């Protein structure tokens, strides 16, 4: 298992950082540099040149993939990279110490954890969902993920795939609602050359493209009834017949289906086959609306900010901005949050994100505030001559 080792001597935030990693279900160890054997990432407080050289030598001997040095008490959050991205230097602002989330520490945790476990988990409910997904990932059973739009169903599906024995094989996602009905069968099952007008070459189809890996059927409730019967046979027999072919082809895939609909109601209304539903709903997982997991809101906002903002000086949300984010009901869930974060990136002054930079969707024209001028570097006058 990939792990993170934290050098705790002289690192005031070590315990709180370890807790954030543990919420994300990452293995964390703490101690001196000699105990870092087997870790993937080493996190150390910034030190003098001699101590840093010793840390780097030990990291190299232990085959550690990335070293992160942290200078606490900085004025702003800054990330610098060295050694082709294998070493990060982070300037971490001091936390006010009140009950508001420590945005700098949340940003640092996401910066380190994202390559190891992309799914953000800070709220206990999300941690419990990660635990369930890890357990089901060890098996090969079919998974059905249900939840509102924008609540992270595909992210969870990818987490299941990444934790499974199929992790090094393809993960193929298909949005059943986005492909025209007359093309969906050919795209899923594949076709032989000449199977229909325009089929100049054969195509394996997405089911066979996922061979050995995972096929995610996103919004499977939108699949036409006629195609549902054919999918049912594929799941039961683990065989697929391409269009225009006379023989079946064995397949070895894991299926994860998702939907934002009430599937029991869909079955009752005869819009979804009951037998297919039970074939897909072997192990159900449920994603929750963003507003019902409040501790995830600042963590996700900072993770989205990190993804969209280039490395260097990264602005953080101030306390009033975080409070505004946590109060909002988030009907659009994480997709709406991403919109709000990107607006704030445009409106902020580049050093911090204030509450004035937070603009929510209201269903009407956005009421954008006047932009604050970016801080200017001081000008030094030089006397001529």
JSON list of N, CA and C in Angstrom, two decimals, residues 171-198:
[
{"chain": "A", "resi": 171, "resn": "UNK", "atom": "N", "xyz": [-10.13, 1.47, -17.79]},
{"chain": "A", "resi": 171, "resn": "UNK", "atom": "CA", "xyz": [-11.39, 1.94, -17.22]},
{"chain": "A", "resi": 171, "resn": "UNK", "atom": "C", "xyz": [-12.10, 2.69, -18.32]},
{"chain": "A", "resi": 172, "resn": "UNK", "atom": "N", "xyz": [-13.21, 2.15, -18.80]},
{"chain": "A", "resi": 172, "resn": "UNK", "atom": "CA", "xyz": [-13.95, 2.73, -19.91]},
{"chain": "A", "resi": 172, "resn": "UNK", "atom": "C", "xyz": [-15.29, 3.23, -19.40]},
{"chain": "A", "resi": 173, "resn": "UNK", "atom": "N", "xyz": [-15.56, 4.53, -19.61]},
{"chain": "A", "resi": 173, "resn": "UNK", "atom": "CA", "xyz": [-16.83, 5.12, -19.18]},
{"chain": "A", "resi": 173, "resn": "UNK", "atom": "C", "xyz": [-17.63, 5.51, -20.41]},
{"chain": "A", "resi": 174, "resn": "UNK", "atom": "N", "xyz": [-18.92, 5.19, -20.39]},
{"chain": "A", "resi": 174, "resn": "UNK", "atom": "CA", "xyz": [-19.81, 5.57, -21.48]},
{"chain": "A", "resi": 174, "resn": "UNK", "atom": "C", "xyz": [-21.06, 6.22, -20.88]},
{"chain": "A", "resi": 175, "resn": "UNK", "atom": "N", "xyz": [-21.41, 7.38, -21.38]},
{"chain": "A", "resi": 175, "resn": "UNK", "atom": "CA", "xyz": [-22.60, 8.09, -20.93]},
{"chain": "A", "resi": 175, "resn": "UNK", "atom": "C", "xyz": [-23.78, 7.64, -21.79]},
{"chain": "A", "resi": 176, "resn": "UNK", "atom": "N", "xyz": [-24.64, 6.83, -21.21]},
{"chain": "A", "resi": 176, "resn": "UNK", "atom": "CA", "xyz": [-25.75, 6.25, -21.98]},
{"chain": "A", "resi": 176, "resn": "UNK", "atom": "C", "xyz": [-26.75, 7.31, -22.43]},
{"chain": "A", "resi": 177, "resn": "UNK", "atom": "N", "xyz": [-26.74, 8.47, -21.77]},
{"chain": "A", "resi": 177, "resn": "UNK", "atom": "CA", "xyz": [-27.69, 9.53, -22.14]},
{"chain": "A", "resi": 177, "resn": "UNK", "atom": "C", "xyz": [-27.16, 10.42, -23.26]},
{"chain": "A", "resi": 178, "resn": "UNK", "atom": "N", "xyz": [-25.86, 10.33, -23.55]},
{"chain": "A", "resi": 178, "resn": "UNK", "atom": "CA", "xyz": [-25.25, 11.27, -24.50]},
{"chain": "A", "resi": 178, "resn": "UNK", "atom": "C", "xyz": [-25.09, 10.71, -25.90]},
{"chain": "A", "resi": 179, "resn": "UNK", "atom": "N", "xyz": [-25.35, 9.42, -26.07]},
{"chain": "A", "resi": 179, "resn": "UNK", "atom": "CA", "xyz": [-25.14, 8.79, -27.38]},
{"chain": "A", "resi": 179, "resn": "UNK", "atom": "C", "xyz": [-26.49, 8.49, -28.01]},
{"chain": "A", "resi": 180, "resn": "UNK", "atom": "N", "xyz": [-26.69, 8.84, -29.27]},
{"chain": "A", "resi": 180, "resn": "UNK", "atom": "CA", "xyz": [-27.98, 8.57, -29.93]},
{"chain": "A", "resi": 180, "resn": "UNK", "atom": "C", "xyz": [-28.34, 7.10, -29.86]},
{"chain": "A", "resi": 181, "resn": "UNK", "atom": "N", "xyz": [-29.65, 6.83, -29.72]},
{"chain": "A", "resi": 181, "resn": "UNK", "atom": "CA", "xyz": [-30.12, 5.46, -29.53]},
{"chain": "A", "resi": 181, "resn": "UNK", "atom": "C", "xyz": [-29.70, 4.55, -30.68]},
{"chain": "A", "resi": 182, "resn": "UNK", "atom": "N", "xyz": [-29.70, 5.06, -31.91]},
{"chain": "A", "resi": 182, "resn": "UNK", "atom": "CA", "xyz": [-29.37, 4.21, -33.05]},
{"chain": "A", "resi": 182, "resn": "UNK", "atom": "C", "xyz": [-27.88, 3.91, -33.15]},
{"chain": "A", "resi": 183, "resn": "UNK", "atom": "N", "xyz": [-27.06, 4.58, -32.35]},
{"chain": "A", "resi": 183, "resn": "UNK", "atom": "CA", "xyz": [-25.62, 4.32, -32.37]},
{"chain": "A", "resi": 183, "resn": "UNK", "atom": "C", "xyz": [-25.14, 3.57, -31.14]},
{"chain": "A", "resi": 184, "resn": "UNK", "atom": "N", "xyz": [-25.96, 3.56, -30.08]},
{"chain": "A", "resi": 184, "resn": "UNK", "atom": "CA", "xyz": [-25.50, 3.03, -28.80]},
{"chain": "A", "resi": 184, "resn": "UNK", "atom": "C", "xyz": [-25.15, 1.55, -28.88]},
{"chain": "A", "resi": 185, "resn": "UNK", "atom": "N", "xyz": [-25.97, 0.76, -29.61]},
{"chain": "A", "resi": 185, "resn": "UNK", "atom": "CA", "xyz": [-25.70, -0.68, -29.70]},
{"chain": "A", "resi": 185, "resn": "UNK", "atom": "C", "xyz": [-24.36, -0.94, -30.37]},
{"chain": "A", "resi": 186, "resn": "UNK", "atom": "N", "xyz": [-24.08, -0.27, -31.48]},
{"chain": "A", "resi": 186, "resn": "UNK", "atom": "CA", "xyz": [-22.82, -0.47, -32.19]},
{"chain": "A", "resi": 186, "resn": "UNK", "atom": "C", "xyz": [-21.63, -0.01, -31.35]},
{"chain": "A", "resi": 187, "resn": "UNK", "atom": "N", "xyz": [-21.82, 1.09, -30.63]},
{"chain": "A", "resi": 187, "resn": "UNK", "atom": "CA", "xyz": [-20.73, 1.60, -29.80]},
{"chain": "A", "resi": 187, "resn": "UNK", "atom": "C", "xyz": [-20.43, 0.66, -28.64]},
{"chain": "A", "resi": 188, "resn": "UNK", "atom": "N", "xyz": [-21.48, 0.10, -28.04]},
{"chain": "A", "resi": 188, "resn": "UNK", "atom": "CA", "xyz": [-21.28, -0.80, -26.92]},
{"chain": "A", "resi": 188, "resn": "UNK", "atom": "C", "xyz": [-20.76, -2.17, -27.36]},
{"chain": "A", "resi": 189, "resn": "UNK", "atom": "N", "xyz": [-21.46, -2.81, -28.30]},
{"chain": "A", "resi": 189, "resn": "UNK", "atom": "CA", "xyz": [-21.17, -4.20, -28.64]},
{"chain": "A", "resi": 189, "resn": "UNK", "atom": "C", "xyz": [-20.16, -4.35, -29.78]},
{"chain": "A", "resi": 190, "resn": "UNK", "atom": "N", "xyz": [-19.90, -3.27, -30.51]},
{"chain": "A", "resi": 190, "resn": "UNK", "atom": "CA", "xyz": [-19.00, -3.36, -31.65]},
{"chain": "A", "resi": 190, "resn": "UNK", "atom": "C", "xyz": [-19.74, -3.86, -32.88]},
{"chain": "A", "resi": 191, "resn": "UNK", "atom": "N", "xyz": [-19.02, -3.88, -34.00]},
{"chain": "A", "resi": 191, "resn": "UNK", "atom": "CA", "xyz": [-19.66, -4.34, -35.24]},
{"chain": "A", "resi": 191, "resn": "UNK", "atom": "C", "xyz": [-18.60, -4.87, -36.20]},
{"chain": "A", "resi": 192, "resn": "UNK", "atom": "N", "xyz": [-19.05, -5.69, -37.12]},
{"chain": "A", "resi": 192, "resn": "UNK", "atom": "CA", "xyz": [-18.17, -6.21, -38.17]},
{"chain": "A", "resi": 192, "resn": "UNK", "atom": "C", "xyz": [-18.18, -5.25, -39.36]},
{"chain": "A", "resi": 193, "resn": "UNK", "atom": "N", "xyz": [-17.22, -5.39, -40.22]},
{"chain": "A", "resi": 193, "resn": "UNK", "atom": "CA", "xyz": [-17.16, -4.58, -41.43]},
{"chain": "A", "resi": 193, "resn": "UNK", "atom": "C", "xyz": [-18.39, -4.89, -42.30]},
{"chain": "A", "resi": 194, "resn": "UNK", "atom": "N", "xyz": [-19.07, -3.82, -42.73]},
{"chain": "A", "resi": 194, "resn": "UNK", "atom": "CA", "xyz": [-20.24, -3.97, -43.58]},
{"chain": "A", "resi": 194, "resn": "UNK", "atom": "C", "xyz": [-21.51, -4.32, -42.84]},
{"chain": "A", "resi": 195, "resn": "UNK", "atom": "N", "xyz": [-21.49, -4.26, -41.50]},
{"chain": "A", "resi": 195, "resn": "UNK", "atom": "CA", "xyz": [-22.68, -4.61, -40.71]},
{"chain": "A", "resi": 195, "resn": "UNK", "atom": "C", "xyz": [-23.84, -3.65, -40.97]},
{"chain": "A", "resi": 196, "resn": "UNK", "atom": "N", "xyz": [-23.50, -2.42, -41.34]},
{"chain": "A", "resi": 196, "resn": "UNK", "atom": "CA", "xyz": [-24.53, -1.43, -41.67]},
{"chain": "A", "resi": 196, "resn": "UNK", "atom": "C", "xyz": [-23.90, -0.39, -42.59]},
{"chain": "A", "resi": 197, "resn": "UNK", "atom": "N", "xyz": [-24.73, 0.44, -43.16]},
{"chain": "A", "resi": 197, "resn": "UNK", "atom": "CA", "xyz": [-24.23, 1.44, -44.10]},
{"chain": "A", "resi": 197, "resn": "UNK", "atom": "C", "xyz": [-23.23, 2.36, -43.39]},
{"chain": "A", "resi": 198, "resn": "UNK", "atom": "N", "xyz": [-22.06, 2.47, -43.96]},
{"chain": "A", "resi": 198, "resn": "UNK", "atom": "CA", "xyz": [-21.02, 3.31, -43.37]},
{"chain": "A", "resi": 198, "resn": "UNK", "atom": "C", "xyz": [-20.03, 2.56, -42.51]}
]
